[in-house]
């Protein structure tokens, strides 16, 4: 007898061939998606920033020449040259590197978030494409069934057990299903364009989707604790760490800077001085002390406020994710209930169909009942497909939140 289209696809354990299809699509999307590429470039820039901060202040070179010699009997210098290198306080450069690294780590989490969101979008679009194709197969099956009923009606018409109106109504119903199938094809093309755009490839490339799927007997275990490892929350942890590193850097930069250098002075020849004192070399030491340090105190206060802000943002995001998870679990369970109900209803509709066929064999059949049962069967089959799609769509959300 007629079969029920079910899905042979479990979110965690796909059928080998079909699972590879969706997994490969997701991999292709991650490889080609321009948004992820932009995040990766941003992370590379942040990593390179570590090399930028791992440097000393510019070395200062000074050179002076006596342009006009004064009219004096004393020996005068002809030119002087000096070099000076300022050094930040101990640990300042390491603090800068740690701060830059913490910023890079936060940027890296953005990549993980973007990949999760992309994977979710690809999965949801894939399930929509499955549902459209499955509905088209169901419509083909129902059109074929109506054609069988039409032949029965024509046979009954010849012996006076049916009317021409019965035949026309069966034909009209077939036309309606053909129209629905054509509309679905337009929807498939539109969704296929969206799917291909997610993969950043040609819009008209064909997408292969599974024909059969089934809801698993037991729902995979969902652990609310796994929300804590969601990248959306980890991002706030990384931001908090970056503020901590920013404060450590602020403390180091509030310390003094020390400079070391040397100056060379070349003097003109003069009988008043011996050759051993003609040129002079002077070692130099310089120190820069931030006496007015209100700037650093202000930065410390700002960092404290930033940490409080990040804590509040993380708490708000956690509440949001918990709500989304609870809603997704509720929706998933609702889809299972609907699936079971539609399965029972479809079985009863199929039993009614068998009764009609047996009645025809005894010489009596009401084609109005035939159309009513066929309409019920089609509705239940469509609802089964939507329950399947809804189940896996909700589980894709659960997977996004907890895996």
Coordinates of C-alpha atoms in Angstrom, one line a residue:
X1 CA 0.0 0.0 0.0
X2 CA 1.0 3.6 0.0
X3 CA 4.0 4.5 2.2
X4 CA 4.6 7.4 4.6
X5 CA 7.6 9.5 3.8
X6 CA 9.8 9.6 6.9
X7 CA 13.3 11.0 7.4
X8 CA 16.1 8.6 7.8
X9 CA 18.4 11.2 9.2
X10 CA 19.3 11.8 12.8
X11 CA 21.1 15.0 13.7
X12 CA 23.9 13.2 15.5
X13 CA 24.1 10.1 13.4
X14 CA 23.3 10.8 9.8
X15 CA 23.0 7.9 7.3
X16 CA 26.5 7.8 5.9
X17 CA 25.9 9.1 2.4
X18 CA 23.3 11.7 3.3
X19 CA 25.2 12.8 6.4
X20 CA 28.3 13.5 4.3
X21 CA 26.2 15.7 2.0
X22 CA 25.1 18.2 4.6
X23 CA 28.5 18.0 6.4
X24 CA 30.3 18.7 3.1
X25 CA 28.0 21.6 2.4
X26 CA 28.8 23.1 5.8
X27 CA 32.5 22.7 5.2
X28 CA 32.2 24.3 1.8
X29 CA 30.3 27.2 3.3
X30 CA 32.9 27.7 6.0
X31 CA 35.7 27.6 3.4
X32 CA 34.1 30.1 1.0
X33 CA 32.0 32.4 3.1
X34 CA 33.3 36.0 2.8
X35 CA 32.1 36.9 6.3
X36 CA 34.2 34.2 7.9
X37 CA 37.1 35.1 5.7
X38 CA 36.8 38.7 7.0
X39 CA 36.8 37.5 10.6
X40 CA 39.9 35.4 9.9
X41 CA 41.7 38.4 8.4
X42 CA 40.7 40.5 11.4
X43 CA 42.2 37.8 13.6
X44 CA 45.4 37.7 11.6
X45 CA 45.6 41.5 12.0
X46 CA 45.2 41.2 15.7
X47 CA 47.9 38.5 15.8
X48 CA 50.3 40.7 13.9
X49 CA 49.6 43.5 16.4
X50 CA 51.6 41.4 18.9
X51 CA 54.7 42.0 16.8
X52 CA 53.9 45.7 16.5
X53 CA 53.9 46.2 20.3
X54 CA 57.0 44.1 20.8
X55 CA 59.3 47.0 20.1
X56 CA 61.2 49.8 21.8
X57 CA 60.6 53.6 21.4
X58 CA 62.4 55.2 18.6
X59 CA 66.1 55.7 19.1
X60 CA 66.9 59.5 19.1
X61 CA 69.9 60.7 17.1
X62 CA 71.1 64.4 17.4
X63 CA 73.8 66.1 15.4
X64 CA 74.9 69.8 15.7
X65 CA 77.4 71.9 13.8
X66 CA 78.8 75.3 14.8
X67 CA 77.6 77.4 11.9
X68 CA 79.3 80.7 12.9
X69 CA 82.3 80.7 15.1
X70 CA 82.3 83.4 17.8
X71 CA 85.2 85.8 18.2
X72 CA 86.7 84.2 21.2
X73 CA 90.2 83.0 22.1
X74 CA 88.8 79.9 23.9
X75 CA 88.6 76.7 21.9
X76 CA 85.1 76.0 20.6
X77 CA 83.4 72.8 19.6
X78 CA 83.1 72.1 15.9
X79 CA 80.2 69.7 16.0
X80 CA 78.5 67.3 18.4
X81 CA 76.6 64.0 18.0
X82 CA 74.5 62.1 20.4
X83 CA 72.3 59.0 20.6
X84 CA 69.7 58.2 23.2
X85 CA 67.4 55.1 23.7
X86 CA 64.5 55.3 26.1
X87 CA 63.5 52.0 27.8
X88 CA 60.1 51.3 29.3
X89 CA 59.8 50.0 32.8
X90 CA 60.5 46.4 33.5
X91 CA 57.7 44.1 32.1
X92 CA 56.0 46.8 30.1
X93 CA 56.7 45.2 26.7
X94 CA 55.6 41.8 28.0
X95 CA 52.4 43.4 29.3
X96 CA 51.8 45.0 25.8
X97 CA 52.3 41.6 24.2
X98 CA 49.9 39.9 26.6
X99 CA 47.2 42.6 26.0
X100 CA 47.6 42.3 22.2
X101 CA 47.4 38.5 22.5
X102 CA 44.2 38.7 24.6
X103 CA 42.6 40.9 21.9
X104 CA 43.6 38.4 19.3
X105 CA 42.0 35.6 21.3
X106 CA 38.7 37.5 21.5
X107 CA 38.8 38.0 17.7
X108 CA 39.4 34.3 17.3
X109 CA 36.2 33.5 19.2
X110 CA 34.3 35.7 16.6
X111 CA 35.4 33.2 14.0
X112 CA 33.9 30.3 16.0
X113 CA 30.6 32.2 16.5
X114 CA 30.4 33.1 12.7
X115 CA 31.0 29.4 11.8
X116 CA 28.3 28.3 14.2
X117 CA 25.8 30.8 12.8
X118 CA 26.7 29.8 9.3
X119 CA 26.3 26.1 10.0
X120 CA 22.9 26.8 11.6
X121 CA 21.8 28.8 8.5
X122 CA 23.0 26.1 6.1
X123 CA 21.3 23.4 8.1
X124 CA 18.0 25.2 8.3
X125 CA 18.0 26.0 4.5
X126 CA 18.9 22.4 3.8
X127 CA 15.9 21.2 5.8
X128 CA 13.6 23.6 3.9
X129 CA 14.9 22.2 0.6
X130 CA 14.3 18.7 1.9
X131 CA 10.7 19.6 2.9
X132 CA 9.9 21.1 -0.5
X133 CA 11.3 18.0 -2.4
X134 CA 9.4 15.6 -0.1
X135 CA 6.2 17.5 -0.6
X136 CA 6.7 17.3 -4.4
X137 CA 7.2 13.5 -4.1
X138 CA 4.0 13.3 -2.1
X139 CA 2.1 15.3 -4.7
X140 CA 3.4 13.1 -7.5
X141 CA 2.1 10.1 -5.5
X142 CA -1.3 11.7 -4.9
X143 CA -1.6 12.7 -8.6
X144 CA -0.9 9.1 -9.6
X145 CA -3.5 7.9 -7.1
X146 CA -6.1 10.3 -8.4
X147 CA -5.4 9.1 -11.9
X148 CA -6.1 5.6 -10.7
X149 CA -9.4 6.8 -9.2
X150 CA -10.2 8.6 -12.4
X151 CA -9.9 5.4 -14.3
X152 CA -12.1 3.7 -11.8
X153 CA -14.7 6.5 -12.2
X154 CA -14.6 6.2 -16.0
X155 CA -15.2 2.5 -15.6
X156 CA -18.1 3.1 -13.2
X157 CA -19.5 5.8 -15.5
X158 CA -19.8 3.2 -18.3
X159 CA -21.9 1.0 -16.1
X160 CA -23.9 3.8 -14.6
X161 CA -22.4 3.7 -11.1
X162 CA -20.7 7.1 -11.4
X163 CA -21.5 10.4 -13.0
X164 CA -19.5 12.7 -15.3
X165 CA -19.3 15.2 -12.4
X166 CA -17.3 12.6 -10.4
X167 CA -14.8 12.3 -13.2
X168 CA -14.6 16.1 -13.5
X169 CA -14.0 16.6 -9.8
X170 CA -11.2 14.1 -9.9
X171 CA -9.6 15.9 -12.8
X172 CA -10.0 19.3 -11.1
X173 CA -8.3 17.9 -8.0
X174 CA -5.4 16.6 -10.1
X175 CA -5.0 20.1 -11.7
X176 CA -4.9 21.6 -8.2
X177 CA -2.1 19.3 -7.1
X178 CA -0.1 20.0 -10.3
X179 CA -0.4 23.7 -9.6
X180 CA 0.8 23.2 -6.0
X181 CA 3.8 21.2 -7.3
X182 CA 4.7 24.0 -9.7
X183 CA 4.5 26.5 -6.9
X184 CA 6.7 24.3 -4.8
X185 CA 9.3 24.2 -7.6
X186 CA 9.4 28.0 -7.6
X187 CA 9.9 27.9 -3.8
X188 CA 12.7 25.3 -4.2
X189 CA 14.5 27.5 -6.8
X190 CA 14.3 30.5 -4.5
X191 CA 15.6 28.5 -1.4
X192 CA 18.3 26.9 -3.6
X193 CA 19.5 30.4 -4.5
X194 CA 19.7 31.3 -0.8
X195 CA 21.5 28.1 0.0
X196 CA 24.1 28.6 -2.7
X197 CA 24.6 32.2 -1.5
X198 CA 25.4 30.8 1.9
X199 CA 28.1 28.7 0.2
X200 CA 29.2 31.6 -1.9
X201 CA 28.9 29.8 -5.2
X202 CA 26.8 30.1 -8.4
X203 CA 23.1 30.6 -7.6
X204 CA 21.9 28.1 -10.1
X205 CA 24.0 25.2 -8.9
X206 CA 21.9 22.1 -8.0
X207 CA 21.6 21.0 -4.4
X208 CA 21.2 17.4 -3.6
X209 CA 19.0 16.7 -0.5
X210 CA 17.8 13.5 1.1
X211 CA 14.4 12.1 0.0
X212 CA 13.6 10.3 3.3
X213 CA 14.1 11.2 6.9
X214 CA 12.8 10.0 10.2
X215 CA 12.6 11.4 13.7
X216 CA 14.7 9.2 16.1
X217 CA 12.9 7.1 18.7
X218 CA 14.8 8.8 21.5
X219 CA 15.9 12.4 21.6
X220 CA 19.6 13.0 22.0
X221 CA 20.5 14.2 25.5
X222 CA 20.7 18.0 25.9
X223 CA 22.9 19.3 28.8
X224 CA 22.1 22.9 29.8
X225 CA 25.5 23.1 31.3
X226 CA 26.9 23.1 27.8
X227 CA 25.6 26.6 27.4
X228 CA 28.7 27.7 29.3
X229 CA 31.0 26.6 26.5
X230 CA 29.0 28.4 23.8
X231 CA 31.3 30.8 22.0
X232 CA 28.9 33.7 22.5
X233 CA 29.6 33.4 26.3
X234 CA 33.3 32.6 25.9
X235 CA 33.6 35.8 24.0
X236 CA 32.7 37.7 27.1
X237 CA 35.3 35.7 29.1
X238 CA 37.9 36.7 26.6
X239 CA 36.9 40.3 26.7
X240 CA 37.1 40.3 30.5
X241 CA 40.6 38.8 30.3
X242 CA 41.6 41.5 27.8
X243 CA 40.5 44.2 30.2
X244 CA 42.6 42.5 32.9
X245 CA 45.6 42.6 30.6
X246 CA 44.8 46.2 29.8
X247 CA 45.0 47.1 33.5
X248 CA 48.3 45.3 34.0
X249 CA 49.7 47.2 31.0
X250 CA 48.3 50.4 32.5
X251 CA 50.1 49.7 35.8
X252 CA 53.4 49.1 33.9
X253 CA 53.0 52.2 31.8
X254 CA 52.5 54.3 34.9
X255 CA 56.1 53.5 35.9
X256 CA 59.1 55.6 34.9
X257 CA 61.1 55.3 31.6
X258 CA 64.8 55.1 31.6
X259 CA 67.1 56.2 28.8
X260 CA 70.7 55.5 28.1
X261 CA 72.9 57.3 25.5
X262 CA 76.2 58.8 24.7
X263 CA 77.3 62.2 23.4
X264 CA 80.4 63.0 21.4
X265 CA 81.8 66.6 21.1
X266 CA 84.5 67.4 18.6
X267 CA 86.5 70.7 19.4
X268 CA 88.7 72.8 17.1
X269 CA 92.4 72.7 17.3
X270 CA 93.9 75.0 19.9
X271 CA 97.2 75.4 21.6
X272 CA 95.3 76.0 24.8
X273 CA 94.3 72.4 25.1
X274 CA 96.2 69.2 24.8
X275 CA 95.3 66.6 22.1
X276 CA 94.1 64.2 24.8
X277 CA 91.2 66.6 25.7
X278 CA 90.4 67.6 22.1
X279 CA 87.4 65.3 21.7
X280 CA 84.9 64.5 24.5
X281 CA 82.6 61.5 24.9
X282 CA 79.9 61.8 27.6
X283 CA 77.7 58.8 28.7
X284 CA 74.1 60.0 29.4
X285 CA 71.3 58.7 31.6
X286 CA 67.7 60.0 31.3
X287 CA 64.6 59.2 33.4
X288 CA 61.0 60.1 32.6
X289 CA 58.7 60.0 35.7
X290 CA 54.9 60.4 35.3
X291 CA 54.4 62.7 38.3
X292 CA 51.0 63.8 37.2
X293 CA 49.4 60.3 37.0
X294 CA 45.7 61.1 36.9
X295 CA 45.6 59.7 33.4
X296 CA 46.5 56.2 34.7
X297 CA 44.1 56.4 37.7
X298 CA 41.4 57.2 35.2
X299 CA 42.2 54.3 33.0
X300 CA 42.1 52.0 36.1
X301 CA 38.6 53.2 36.9
X302 CA 37.5 52.8 33.3
X303 CA 38.8 49.2 33.3
X304 CA 36.9 48.4 36.5
X305 CA 33.7 49.8 34.9
X306 CA 34.3 47.8 31.7
X307 CA 34.6 44.6 33.7
X308 CA 31.3 45.3 35.4
X309 CA 29.8 46.0 32.1
X310 CA 31.1 42.7 30.6
X311 CA 29.8 40.7 33.5
X312 CA 26.3 42.2 33.0
X313 CA 26.4 41.6 29.3
X314 CA 27.4 38.0 29.8
X315 CA 24.6 37.4 32.3
X316 CA 22.1 39.0 29.9
X317 CA 23.4 36.8 27.1
X318 CA 23.3 33.7 29.2
X319 CA 19.6 34.4 30.1
X320 CA 18.9 34.9 26.4
X321 CA 20.6 31.6 25.4
X322 CA 18.8 29.7 28.2
X323 CA 15.5 31.1 26.9
X324 CA 16.3 30.1 23.4
X325 CA 17.3 26.6 24.5
X326 CA 14.1 26.1 26.5
X327 CA 12.0 27.3 23.5
X328 CA 13.9 25.1 21.1
X329 CA 13.4 22.0 23.3
X330 CA 9.7 22.9 23.6
X331 CA 9.3 23.3 19.9
X332 CA 11.3 20.1 19.2
X333 CA 9.1 18.1 21.6
X334 CA 6.0 19.7 20.1
X335 CA 7.1 18.5 16.6
X336 CA 7.5 15.0 17.9
X337 CA 3.9 15.0 19.4
X338 CA 2.6 16.4 16.1
X339 CA 4.5 13.8 14.1
X340 CA 3.1 10.9 16.2
X341 CA -0.4 12.3 15.9
X342 CA -0.1 12.7 12.1
X343 CA 1.3 9.2 11.8
X344 CA -1.8 7.8 13.6
X345 CA -4.1 10.0 11.5
X346 CA -2.5 8.9 8.3
X347 CA -2.8 5.2 9.2
X348 CA -6.5 5.7 9.8
X349 CA -6.9 7.6 6.5
X350 CA -5.1 4.7 4.7
X351 CA -7.5 2.3 6.4
X352 CA -10.4 4.3 5.1
X353 CA -8.8 4.2 1.6
X354 CA -8.6 0.4 1.8
X355 CA -12.3 0.3 2.7
X356 CA -13.2 2.4 -0.3
X357 CA -11.2 0.0 -2.6
X358 CA -13.0 -3.0 -1.1
X359 CA -16.4 -1.2 -1.7
X360 CA -15.5 -0.7 -5.3
X361 CA -14.7 -4.4 -5.6
X362 CA -18.3 -5.1 -4.4
X363 CA -19.7 -2.7 -6.9
X364 CA -20.3 0.4 -4.8
X365 CA -18.1 3.5 -4.4
X366 CA -18.7 7.1 -3.5
X367 CA -16.2 9.3 -5.2
X368 CA -17.0 12.2 -2.9
X369 CA -15.7 10.0 -0.1
X370 CA -12.7 9.2 -2.3
X371 CA -11.8 12.9 -2.6
X372 CA -12.3 13.5 1.1
X373 CA -10.0 10.7 2.1
X374 CA -7.4 11.7 -0.5
X375 CA -7.5 15.2 0.8
X376 CA -7.0 14.0 4.4
X377 CA -4.2 11.7 3.4
X378 CA -2.4 14.6 1.6
X379 CA -2.8 16.9 4.6
X380 CA -1.5 14.4 7.0
X381 CA 1.5 13.6 4.7
X382 CA 2.3 17.3 4.4
X383 CA 2.0 17.7 8.1
X384 CA 4.4 14.8 8.7
X385 CA 7.0 16.4 6.4
X386 CA 6.6 19.7 8.3
X387 CA 6.9 18.0 11.6
X388 CA 10.2 16.4 10.4
X389 CA 11.5 19.6 9.1
X390 CA 10.5 21.5 12.3
X391 CA 12.1 18.8 14.5
X392 CA 15.5 19.0 12.8
X393 CA 15.3 22.8 12.5
X394 CA 14.8 23.1 16.2
X395 CA 17.5 20.5 16.9
X396 CA 19.9 22.5 14.7
X397 CA 19.2 25.4 17.1
X398 CA 19.8 23.2 20.1
X399 CA 23.1 22.0 18.6
X400 CA 24.1 25.6 18.0
X401 CA 23.5 26.5 21.6
X402 CA 25.0 23.4 23.4
X403 CA 27.6 21.8 21.1

